[in-house]
Short mmCIF file of C-alpha atoms in Angstrom, two decimals:
data_model
loop_
_atom_site.label_atom_id
_atom_site.label_comp_id
_atom_site.label_asym_id
_atom_site.label_seq_id
_atom_site.Cartn_x
_atom_site.Cartn_y
_atom_site.Cartn_z
CA MET A 4 -12.27 85.36 117.57
CA THR A 5 -15.58 85.39 119.73
CA SER A 6 -17.99 88.01 118.56
CA SER A 7 -20.14 88.14 121.60
CA VAL A 8 -19.72 87.86 125.17
CA ALA A 9 -22.53 87.01 127.69
CA ALA A 10 -22.26 88.40 130.77
CA ALA A 11 -22.50 86.72 134.38
CA ARG A 12 -25.42 88.05 136.34
CA PRO A 13 -25.66 87.83 139.91
CA ALA A 14 -29.58 87.41 141.44
CA ASP A 15 -31.13 90.43 142.45
CA GLU A 16 -32.09 91.39 146.05
CA SER A 17 -35.17 89.58 145.56
CA GLY A 18 -33.25 86.37 144.91
CA ARG A 19 -34.50 85.68 141.37
CA ALA A 20 -31.46 85.37 139.00
CA ALA A 21 -31.52 88.48 136.33
CA ALA A 22 -31.44 87.95 133.06
CA SER A 23 -28.23 88.36 131.24
CA ILE A 24 -27.09 90.80 128.51
CA THR A 25 -24.97 89.50 125.57
CA ARG A 26 -22.48 92.08 124.85
CA ARG A 27 -21.68 92.63 120.95
CA PRO A 28 -18.31 93.42 119.78
CA PHE A 29 -17.65 97.36 119.72
CA ALA A 30 -18.58 99.03 116.40
CA ARG A 31 -14.94 101.20 115.90
CA LEU A 32 -15.65 101.66 112.19
CA PRO A 33 -19.22 103.24 112.23
CA VAL A 34 -18.68 104.60 115.82
CA GLY A 35 -15.05 106.18 114.65
CA LEU A 36 -17.09 107.83 111.15
CA VAL A 37 -19.61 109.53 113.67
CA ALA A 38 -17.08 110.86 116.14
CA ALA A 39 -14.75 112.04 113.26
CA ALA A 40 -17.04 113.63 111.17
CA VAL A 41 -18.65 115.47 114.43
CA ALA A 42 -14.69 116.67 115.36
CA ALA A 43 -14.19 117.91 111.23
CA LEU A 44 -17.73 120.09 111.61
CA LEU A 45 -16.19 121.26 115.28
CA ALA A 46 -12.86 121.93 113.99
CA ALA A 47 -14.31 123.72 110.70
CA THR A 48 -16.64 125.74 112.44
CA ALA A 49 -14.29 126.85 115.66
CA PRO A 50 -13.11 130.30 114.66
CA ALA A 51 -16.29 131.56 112.79
CA TYR A 52 -17.51 134.22 115.21
CA GLY A 53 -15.00 134.68 118.06
CA TYR A 54 -14.36 133.76 121.73
CA HIS A 55 -17.04 133.26 124.13
CA ARG A 56 -17.07 135.13 127.27
CA ASP A 57 -16.14 132.55 129.45
CA GLU A 58 -13.07 131.44 127.17
CA LEU A 59 -12.08 135.06 127.69
CA TYR A 60 -12.50 134.55 131.30
CA PHE A 61 -10.43 131.26 131.52
CA ARG A 62 -7.28 132.88 129.60
CA VAL A 63 -7.10 135.38 132.45
CA LEU A 64 -7.57 132.55 135.34
CA GLY A 65 -5.28 130.39 133.39
CA ARG A 66 -2.29 132.79 133.83
CA HIS A 67 -2.90 132.96 137.29
CA PRO A 68 -3.40 129.50 138.60
CA ALA A 69 -4.68 128.75 142.17
CA TRP A 70 -6.16 125.35 143.94
CA GLY A 71 -9.70 127.11 143.34
CA TYR A 72 -11.63 130.06 142.44
CA VAL A 73 -14.91 131.86 143.92
CA ASP A 74 -16.93 130.80 141.36
CA GLN A 75 -15.26 127.62 139.65
CA PRO A 76 -12.73 124.76 140.49
CA PRO A 77 -9.50 125.12 138.67
CA GLY A 78 -9.39 122.45 135.94
CA THR A 79 -10.96 124.52 132.74
CA PRO A 80 -8.76 127.28 133.28
CA LEU A 81 -5.68 125.14 133.57
CA LEU A 82 -6.97 123.27 130.37
CA THR A 83 -7.01 126.78 128.56
CA ARG A 84 -3.79 127.60 129.38
CA ALA A 85 -2.38 124.37 128.43
CA ALA A 86 -4.43 124.32 125.14
CA THR A 87 -3.01 128.04 124.06
CA ALA A 88 0.31 126.77 124.89
CA VAL A 89 0.46 123.98 122.80
CA PHE A 90 -2.35 125.15 120.08
CA GLY A 91 -1.24 128.74 120.26
CA ASP A 92 -3.44 131.46 121.42
CA SER A 93 -6.16 131.53 118.91
CA VAL A 94 -9.69 130.97 119.19
CA TRP A 95 -9.35 127.55 117.41
CA GLY A 96 -5.86 126.55 119.51
CA LEU A 97 -8.40 127.41 122.80
CA ARG A 98 -11.32 125.16 121.45
CA VAL A 99 -9.16 121.89 120.83
CA PRO A 100 -10.14 120.42 123.80
CA ALA A 101 -13.52 121.14 123.36
CA VAL A 102 -13.61 119.38 120.16
CA LEU A 103 -11.95 116.36 121.71
CA ALA A 104 -14.02 116.29 124.58
CA ALA A 105 -16.82 115.69 122.17
CA VAL A 106 -15.12 113.03 120.09
CA ALA A 107 -14.85 111.27 123.77
CA VAL A 108 -18.69 111.82 124.20
CA ALA A 109 -19.21 110.03 120.89
CA VAL A 110 -17.39 107.27 122.40
CA LEU A 111 -18.68 106.95 125.47
CA LEU A 112 -22.25 107.19 124.54
CA ALA A 113 -21.82 103.86 121.97
CA LEU A 114 -20.12 101.94 124.98
CA VAL A 115 -22.97 102.85 127.22
CA ALA A 116 -25.35 101.16 124.38
CA ARG A 117 -22.66 98.21 124.06
CA GLU A 118 -23.11 97.94 128.09
CA VAL A 119 -26.43 97.61 127.95
CA GLY A 120 -26.54 94.84 124.92
CA ALA A 121 -26.48 97.22 121.77
CA GLY A 122 -24.96 95.90 118.45
CA ALA A 123 -23.29 98.10 116.21
CA LEU A 124 -26.75 99.88 114.63
CA GLY A 125 -27.50 101.01 118.42
CA GLN A 126 -24.20 101.69 119.21
CA THR A 127 -23.90 103.99 116.01
CA LEU A 128 -27.07 105.51 117.23
CA ALA A 129 -26.15 106.15 120.73
CA ALA A 130 -23.13 107.80 119.53
CA CYS A 131 -25.10 110.31 117.00
CA GLY A 132 -26.38 111.90 119.95
CA VAL A 133 -23.34 113.78 120.15
CA ALA A 134 -24.24 115.53 117.20
CA GLY A 135 -27.50 117.13 119.05
CA THR A 136 -28.00 120.20 120.45
CA VAL A 137 -25.95 119.90 123.97
CA GLY A 138 -23.13 117.75 122.22
CA LEU A 139 -22.45 120.42 119.54
CA LEU A 140 -22.75 123.25 121.50
CA PHE A 141 -20.30 122.07 124.60
CA GLY A 142 -18.31 120.88 121.41
CA HIS A 143 -18.03 124.07 119.73
CA VAL A 144 -16.79 126.25 122.94
CA LEU A 145 -14.54 125.21 125.97
CA ILE A 146 -16.83 125.79 129.17
CA THR A 147 -16.76 124.21 132.02
CA ALA A 148 -19.56 121.92 130.73
CA SER A 149 -17.55 120.52 127.81
CA VAL A 150 -15.15 118.62 130.31
CA ASP A 151 -18.32 117.87 132.54
CA LEU A 152 -20.04 116.10 130.04
CA VAL A 153 -17.35 113.73 129.68
CA VAL A 154 -16.73 113.12 133.16
CA TRP A 155 -20.35 112.39 133.69
CA LEU A 156 -20.87 109.71 130.76
CA THR A 157 -17.69 108.14 132.21
CA VAL A 158 -18.94 108.06 135.79
CA LEU A 159 -22.09 106.54 134.48
CA LEU A 160 -20.34 104.05 132.28
CA CYS A 161 -18.50 102.65 135.13
CA VAL A 162 -21.38 102.54 137.49
CA LEU A 163 -23.38 100.35 134.74
CA ARG A 164 -20.28 98.10 134.27
CA ALA A 165 -19.99 97.52 138.02
CA ALA A 166 -23.85 96.95 138.30
CA LEU A 167 -24.45 95.16 134.90
CA ARG A 168 -21.11 92.99 135.34
CA ALA A 169 -21.27 92.12 138.63
CA GLN A 170 -17.47 93.56 138.69
CA PRO A 171 -17.62 96.02 141.85
CA ARG A 172 -13.86 96.97 141.37
CA TRP A 173 -15.54 99.09 138.56
CA TRP A 174 -16.48 101.54 141.36
CA LEU A 175 -12.96 102.49 141.42
CA ALA A 176 -12.84 103.60 138.19
CA ALA A 177 -16.11 105.52 138.60
CA GLY A 178 -14.45 107.30 142.05
CA LEU A 179 -11.39 108.47 140.19
CA ALA A 180 -13.47 109.95 137.38
CA VAL A 181 -15.68 111.38 140.02
CA GLY A 182 -12.70 112.73 141.51
CA VAL A 183 -11.32 114.13 138.21
CA GLY A 184 -14.90 115.77 137.83
CA LEU A 185 -14.52 117.87 141.17
CA TRP A 186 -11.60 119.18 139.55
CA PHE A 187 -13.62 121.06 136.80
CA LYS A 188 -17.34 121.37 138.20
CA LEU A 189 -18.71 120.43 141.65
CA LEU A 190 -21.99 119.52 139.91
CA ILE A 191 -20.75 116.00 139.84
CA GLY A 192 -21.71 115.65 143.61
CA LEU A 193 -25.22 116.04 142.34
CA LEU A 194 -25.30 113.24 139.91
CA VAL A 195 -23.63 110.78 142.94
CA ALA A 196 -26.01 112.28 145.59
CA ALA A 197 -29.19 111.38 142.97
CA LEU A 198 -27.71 108.11 142.34
CA VAL A 199 -27.52 107.24 146.08
CA LEU A 200 -30.51 108.12 146.96
CA ALA A 201 -32.64 106.57 143.80
CA VAL A 202 -30.47 103.12 144.55
CA LEU A 203 -32.06 103.56 148.61
CA ALA A 204 -35.37 103.75 147.22
CA VAL A 205 -35.44 100.91 144.68
CA GLY A 206 -32.50 99.20 144.46
CA PRO A 207 -30.24 97.39 144.12
CA ARG A 208 -29.06 98.35 147.83
CA SER A 209 -26.31 95.55 147.73
CA LEU A 210 -24.13 97.90 145.44
CA LEU A 211 -23.87 100.74 148.61
CA ARG A 212 -22.78 97.99 150.61
CA SER A 213 -20.05 96.97 148.48
CA ARG A 214 -16.36 97.54 149.75
CA TRP A 215 -15.48 98.70 146.54
CA CYS A 216 -18.12 101.20 146.19
CA TRP A 217 -16.77 102.78 149.35
CA ALA A 218 -13.08 102.34 148.03
CA GLY A 219 -14.18 104.28 145.01
CA ALA A 220 -15.98 107.11 147.41
CA ALA A 221 -12.51 107.80 149.09
CA LEU A 222 -10.98 107.71 145.73
CA ALA A 223 -12.90 110.57 144.72
CA LEU A 224 -12.53 112.14 147.89
CA ALA A 225 -8.38 111.73 147.99
CA VAL A 226 -8.24 112.97 143.95
CA GLY A 227 -10.82 116.36 144.32
CA ALA A 228 -9.32 116.80 147.94
CA PRO A 229 -7.52 120.46 146.93
CA ASN A 230 -10.60 122.10 145.51
CA LEU A 231 -12.86 120.51 148.10
CA VAL A 232 -10.05 122.19 150.67
CA TYR A 233 -10.29 125.07 148.68
CA GLN A 234 -13.89 125.50 149.46
CA VAL A 235 -13.91 124.97 153.06
CA ALA A 236 -10.75 126.96 153.52
CA ASN A 237 -12.67 129.99 151.84
CA ASP A 238 -16.42 129.59 153.18
CA PHE A 239 -17.62 127.85 150.48
CA PRO A 240 -17.40 130.63 147.68
CA GLN A 241 -19.28 128.05 145.50
CA LEU A 242 -22.31 128.14 147.41
CA THR A 243 -22.18 132.18 147.46
CA MET A 244 -21.89 131.81 143.51
CA ALA A 245 -24.85 129.20 143.65
CA GLU A 246 -26.99 131.71 145.39
CA ALA A 247 -26.18 134.63 143.07
CA LEU A 248 -26.74 132.62 140.07
CA ARG A 249 -30.24 131.85 141.46
CA GLN A 250 -31.01 135.25 142.22
CA HIS A 251 -30.15 136.61 138.49
CA LYS A 252 -31.01 133.74 136.56
CA GLY A 253 -33.25 131.65 138.86
CA ALA A 254 -36.71 132.62 137.26
CA GLU A 255 -35.37 131.87 133.73
CA ALA A 256 -33.38 128.83 134.52
CA ARG A 257 -36.82 127.04 136.12
CA THR A 258 -39.06 128.32 133.07
CA LEU A 259 -36.62 126.36 130.86
CA LEU A 260 -35.58 123.39 132.74
CA LEU A 261 -38.27 121.32 130.89
CA PRO A 262 -38.55 122.20 127.67
CA PHE A 263 -34.42 121.89 127.70
CA GLN A 264 -35.01 118.33 128.52
CA LEU A 265 -36.62 117.88 125.13
CA VAL A 266 -34.03 119.52 123.19
CA THR A 267 -31.00 117.98 124.63
CA VAL A 268 -30.29 115.27 122.43
CA GLY A 269 -32.93 116.77 119.80
CA LEU A 270 -36.83 116.58 119.28
CA PRO A 271 -36.20 114.03 116.17
CA LEU A 272 -34.38 111.68 119.03
CA LEU A 273 -36.23 112.42 121.68
CA PRO A 274 -38.27 109.14 121.34
CA VAL A 275 -35.24 107.14 122.02
CA VAL A 276 -34.49 108.75 125.40
CA VAL A 277 -38.18 107.90 126.14
CA ALA A 278 -37.17 104.13 125.06
CA GLY A 279 -34.11 104.24 127.17
CA LEU A 280 -36.23 105.59 130.92
CA VAL A 281 -38.71 102.64 129.98
CA ALA A 282 -35.90 99.97 129.13
CA ALA A 283 -34.12 101.10 132.21
CA TRP A 284 -37.10 100.63 134.64
CA ARG A 285 -38.69 97.81 133.17
CA ARG A 286 -36.45 95.22 131.11
CA PRO A 287 -35.25 92.62 133.64
CA ALA A 288 -31.55 92.50 132.33
CA LEU A 289 -31.39 96.23 133.19
CA ARG A 290 -32.99 95.75 136.57
CA PRO A 291 -29.51 96.56 138.49
CA ILE A 292 -29.69 99.81 136.99
CA ARG A 293 -33.41 100.86 137.09
CA ALA A 294 -31.87 103.57 139.32
CA LEU A 295 -31.50 105.92 136.56
CA VAL A 296 -34.89 106.38 136.42
CA PRO A 297 -36.18 108.08 139.62
CA GLY A 298 -32.39 109.25 140.03
CA TYR A 299 -33.57 111.67 136.87
CA ALA A 300 -36.47 112.26 138.60
CA LEU A 301 -34.58 113.33 141.18
CA MET A 302 -32.41 115.85 139.32
CA LEU A 303 -34.91 117.60 137.95
CA VAL A 304 -36.85 118.41 141.19
CA ALA A 305 -33.23 119.31 142.84
CA LEU A 306 -33.13 122.01 139.95
CA LEU A 307 -36.13 123.22 140.03
CA VAL A 308 -35.80 123.75 143.82
CA LEU A 309 -32.32 125.11 143.52
CA ALA A 310 -33.08 127.10 140.28
CA ALA A 311 -30.30 125.68 138.60
CA GLN A 312 -29.13 125.79 134.80
CA PRO A 313 -31.53 123.59 132.87
CA TYR A 314 -28.32 121.95 131.25
CA TYR A 315 -27.26 120.08 134.37
CA THR A 316 -28.95 117.16 133.64
CA ALA A 317 -27.15 116.65 129.84
CA GLY A 318 -25.18 113.94 130.92
CA LEU A 319 -27.98 111.64 132.48
CA VAL A 320 -30.02 112.58 129.39
CA LEU A 321 -27.36 111.50 127.01
CA ALA A 322 -27.02 108.60 128.64
CA LEU A 323 -30.44 107.50 129.15
CA HIS A 324 -30.33 108.31 125.11
CA ALA A 325 -27.91 105.62 124.65
CA VAL A 326 -29.63 102.72 126.54
CA GLY A 327 -32.53 103.52 124.67
CA SER A 328 -30.44 102.73 121.44
CA LEU A 329 -30.94 99.32 122.51
CA PRO A 330 -34.76 98.86 122.12
CA ALA A 331 -34.21 101.40 119.09
CA GLU A 332 -32.08 98.75 117.52
CA GLN A 333 -34.60 95.85 118.38
CA TRP A 334 -37.31 98.18 116.74
CA ILE A 335 -35.61 98.64 113.36
CA ASP A 336 -34.75 94.82 113.28
CA ARG A 337 -37.97 93.89 113.04
CA VAL A 338 -38.94 95.90 109.78
CA ALA A 339 -36.67 96.62 107.50
CA ARG A 340 -37.97 100.22 106.10
CA ARG A 341 -37.28 101.50 109.73
CA ARG A 342 -33.97 101.74 109.18
CA ARG A 343 -34.74 104.37 106.87
CA LEU A 344 -36.99 106.45 109.27
CA VAL A 345 -34.17 106.37 112.23
CA THR A 346 -31.49 107.60 109.65
CA ALA A 347 -33.92 110.32 108.56
CA ALA A 348 -34.62 111.59 112.26
CA VAL A 349 -30.63 111.32 112.69
CA ALA A 350 -29.84 113.55 109.59
CA LEU A 351 -32.35 116.09 110.43
CA ASN A 352 -31.53 116.33 114.34
CA ALA A 353 -28.23 117.26 112.81
CA VAL A 354 -28.78 119.33 110.32
CA ALA A 355 -31.10 121.47 112.89
CA ALA A 356 -28.38 121.10 115.55
CA THR A 357 -25.38 122.60 113.17
CA ALA A 358 -27.89 125.27 112.25
CA PHE A 359 -28.53 126.11 115.45
CA ALA A 360 -25.65 125.67 117.58
CA LEU A 361 -22.61 126.16 115.28
CA PRO A 362 -21.47 129.40 113.43
CA VAL A 363 -22.35 127.88 109.86
CA PHE A 364 -24.08 131.39 108.59
CA PRO A 365 -22.64 134.45 108.21
CA LEU A 366 -23.46 137.11 110.85
CA SER A 367 -25.58 138.93 108.61
CA VAL A 368 -27.57 135.90 108.01
CA GLN A 369 -27.83 135.07 111.56
CA GLU A 370 -29.19 138.97 111.78
CA ARG A 371 -31.71 137.88 109.57
CA LEU A 372 -33.09 134.46 110.58
CA GLY A 373 -32.85 135.55 114.11
CA LEU A 374 -31.43 132.17 115.44
CA ALA A 375 -29.19 133.78 118.16
CA ALA A 376 -32.07 135.13 120.01
CA ALA A 377 -32.66 131.82 121.47
CA ASP A 378 -28.84 131.31 121.64
CA GLN A 379 -26.82 132.56 124.37
CA VAL A 380 -23.95 130.69 123.40
CA THR A 381 -23.82 132.59 119.51
CA ARG A 382 -24.65 136.01 121.27
CA ASP A 383 -21.91 135.46 123.51
CA GLN A 384 -19.50 135.54 120.99
CA ILE A 385 -20.03 138.10 119.10
CA GLY A 386 -18.75 141.65 119.25
CA TRP A 387 -15.79 142.00 121.01
CA PRO A 388 -13.14 143.43 119.21
CA ARG A 389 -15.48 145.77 118.20
CA TYR A 390 -16.33 146.61 121.82
CA VAL A 391 -12.84 146.72 122.75
CA ARG A 392 -12.02 149.35 119.92
CA GLN A 393 -14.92 151.42 120.88
CA VAL A 394 -13.62 151.93 124.79
CA ALA A 395 -9.93 152.39 123.22
CA ASP A 396 -11.52 155.33 121.55
CA VAL A 397 -12.87 156.53 124.39
CA TRP A 398 -9.33 156.18 126.18
CA ALA A 399 -7.45 157.89 123.25
CA ALA A 400 -9.90 161.22 123.92
CA LEU A 401 -8.50 161.41 127.51
CA SER A 402 -5.51 164.38 127.92
CA SER A 403 -2.26 162.57 128.30
CA ALA A 404 -2.32 164.29 132.32
CA ASP A 405 -5.57 162.04 132.67
CA ARG A 406 -4.28 158.89 131.42
CA ALA A 407 -1.14 159.05 133.73
CA HIS A 408 -3.55 158.46 136.63
CA ALA A 409 -6.62 156.43 134.73
CA VAL A 410 -7.83 153.11 134.78
CA LEU A 411 -10.25 150.89 133.24
CA ILE A 412 -12.71 148.82 135.41
CA THR A 413 -15.18 146.56 133.72
CA GLY A 414 -18.61 145.43 134.64
CA ASN A 415 -18.04 141.57 133.71
CA TYR A 416 -15.25 139.29 133.07
CA GLY A 417 -16.10 138.87 129.72
CA GLU A 418 -15.20 142.60 129.01
CA TYR A 419 -12.46 142.27 131.24
CA GLY A 420 -11.38 139.18 129.21
CA ALA A 421 -11.78 141.16 125.78
CA ILE A 422 -9.68 143.86 126.78
CA ASP A 423 -7.01 141.70 128.21
CA ARG A 424 -7.01 139.59 124.81
CA TYR A 425 -7.51 142.58 122.24
CA GLY A 426 -6.51 145.78 124.60
CA ALA A 427 -3.06 145.95 123.63
CA ARG A 428 -3.78 145.73 119.72
CA TYR A 429 -5.76 149.19 119.95
CA GLY A 430 -3.79 150.95 122.08
CA LEU A 431 -5.08 149.79 125.83
CA PRO A 432 -3.04 149.78 128.93
CA VAL A 433 -3.86 145.98 129.98
CA ASP A 434 -1.80 146.50 133.37
CA ARG A 435 -4.41 148.96 134.34
CA LEU A 436 -7.39 146.50 134.02
CA TYR A 437 -9.60 145.73 136.71
CA SER A 438 -12.95 144.38 137.49
CA GLY A 439 -14.96 143.60 140.45
CA GLN A 440 -16.71 140.25 139.38
CA ASN A 441 -16.08 137.19 141.28
CA GLU A 442 -12.36 135.79 140.75
CA LEU A 443 -11.46 139.17 139.20
CA HIS A 444 -12.09 141.27 142.16
CA ARG A 445 -9.18 139.39 143.95
CA LEU A 446 -6.53 139.91 141.27
CA ALA A 447 -5.66 143.26 141.43
CA VAL A 448 -6.75 146.20 143.18
CA PRO A 449 -6.75 149.77 141.58
CA PRO A 450 -3.67 152.30 142.56
CA GLY A 451 -4.72 154.80 145.10
CA ASP A 452 -3.87 157.65 142.95
CA THR A 453 -6.15 156.92 140.65
CA THR A 454 -8.24 159.96 139.41
CA VAL A 455 -9.96 159.14 136.66
CA VAL A 456 -11.88 155.61 135.59
CA VAL A 457 -13.25 154.48 132.47
CA LEU A 458 -16.22 152.33 133.30
CA PHE A 459 -16.50 149.72 130.73
CA GLY A 460 -20.44 148.52 130.74
CA LEU A 461 -20.92 148.55 133.93
CA GLY A 462 -24.40 148.68 134.92
CA GLU A 463 -26.77 150.84 133.23
CA ASP A 464 -25.56 154.26 132.85
CA GLY A 465 -23.26 153.26 135.97
CA GLY A 466 -25.79 152.78 138.38
CA VAL A 467 -24.71 153.26 141.52
CA VAL A 468 -20.92 153.29 140.77
CA ALA A 469 -21.69 156.65 139.45
CA THR A 470 -22.28 158.18 142.74
CA TRP A 471 -19.26 156.90 144.12
CA PHE A 472 -17.49 159.88 141.83
CA GLY A 473 -17.44 163.46 141.83
CA SER A 474 -18.52 163.27 138.03
CA CYS A 475 -19.44 160.53 135.49
CA ARG A 476 -20.09 161.30 131.79
CA ILE A 477 -21.03 158.32 129.22
CA ALA A 478 -18.95 158.80 126.33
CA ALA A 479 -19.81 156.33 124.13
CA ARG A 480 -22.37 153.27 124.04
CA LEU A 481 -21.20 149.94 122.68
CA ASP A 482 -22.33 148.50 119.49
CA HIS A 483 -21.25 145.82 117.00
CA GLY A 484 -23.53 147.18 114.17
CA LEU A 485 -25.64 144.10 113.98
CA ASP A 486 -29.43 143.39 114.90
CA ILE A 487 -28.53 140.85 117.42
CA ASP A 488 -28.65 141.77 120.81
CA ASN A 489 -26.58 140.40 123.84
CA GLU A 490 -25.46 141.42 127.20
CA GLU A 491 -22.95 144.12 126.27
CA GLN A 492 -25.04 146.12 123.41
CA GLY A 493 -26.11 149.44 124.44
CA ARG A 494 -24.05 149.23 127.71
CA PRO A 495 -22.39 152.12 128.78
CA VAL A 496 -18.91 153.71 129.07
CA ALA A 497 -18.70 156.10 130.77
CA VAL A 498 -15.92 158.29 132.08
CA CYS A 499 -15.70 158.98 136.00
CA ARG A 500 -13.53 161.62 137.48
CA ARG A 501 -13.02 162.54 141.60
CA PRO A 502 -13.66 159.30 143.48
CA MET A 503 -15.34 160.16 146.68
CA ALA A 504 -12.49 158.15 148.41
CA SER A 505 -9.36 156.16 146.82
CA LEU A 506 -10.05 153.32 144.90
CA PRO A 507 -8.18 150.93 147.47
CA VAL A 508 -10.92 152.02 150.00
CA LEU A 509 -13.71 152.04 147.18
CA TRP A 510 -12.81 148.32 145.99
CA PRO A 511 -14.68 146.37 148.28
CA ARG A 512 -17.78 148.06 146.92
CA PHE A 513 -17.29 146.89 143.41
CA LEU A 514 -16.93 143.17 144.29
CA HIS A 515 -20.49 141.40 142.88
CA TYR A 516 -21.11 137.58 141.89
CA ASP A 517 -23.07 136.37 138.99
#
């Protein structure tokens, strides 16, 4: 069996022969052990705290399949529906795809490292990137970014193979991955745009002249066409959502953009990411992929200007970590004791990321440590059954005559999803549940004979909504019983009577995007 393969290299655009890359065998055993360890950790901790608010929302959308939604493509809701159908309607069952996505990320990182010439040690180090902050967060909960991370790394691996191996047919695989990615998140278009601009700036421009590249682009459009057509037919609702997010979270996103780059893989492994940037830019053998460096810079500028979420760079940062595993491996090989140093850095990174990203502590310990204050993913998993029970107490206090003409209206999709999941357990009528947020506003309209509305967390003390009724009374305030602040804690549950117009007439006013 051949132990290594020397890749044929074309000349670069200046006519100079590019250096060759010797690809070592794929390190199946150590990479498999990393992937298995991460999968076991994620599976063991999956149900500890409860559903994330996005997961509760996806459960609902999954029962209403469509070519697209106002706030996202259809892929993640469909995946959620499939997971609950196959593995059970539980926190653990819903999160199986997220765990599998984390396994895929570990393997893809190792394959990227192999593509640039890393051996078993470098491939294993690359795979350990999944045990960093982002890898564990996105592997713990099933959100749009869980699959998106796999898509980005798949696209980047295919691009590396097309460029470094001079095998342009890999552009077809890259195009297919982009098309699949469009079913889950349109963000993949930002990666494509950044790389195209970077290649135009620093080369090799011959990549973009390949007919295979254009064929890959056509394939991406064909595969992603359903959601793209949905966007055009509905006046590009994702642009409306992007603007809403910019208004609500833009300042915070800009503030966190650079700090997030430092902790994407983890501070102990940050030198590996830096080594990847330097290697991609300076090494002759990697000259065909040097566009990764200005491409990353362009993405940072774009996110800063657009005030987009800082985690949008995660896939590219992880790929640069994988590229950096080659110089890291070579650095280790020169001095034997450096292996212990890197091993310690990997272990420290995994332990810190696990403590921060995963529910390894009881909530009482979380309360004392205060880790959730910096981790919105943790905060968004806390308290949902208790909140629903408190709403149920308000509903039960209504007279039977009031309940006959009453509905529940929630302020956000997390609250809606929580009642949808737990409401029947506490006696709430889930068939009279509504929300004006995002796609939920389009799912159903409250009946015209409604005279009483229980508002669940709709703004502080009802806000402007309260003025649409003859009277509104705060009946309760949400409290999960812990000293951990989240979006729901302290929000009101109000009973509002005598709407100023019928609810179908008022319903357009309830619409809000965020």
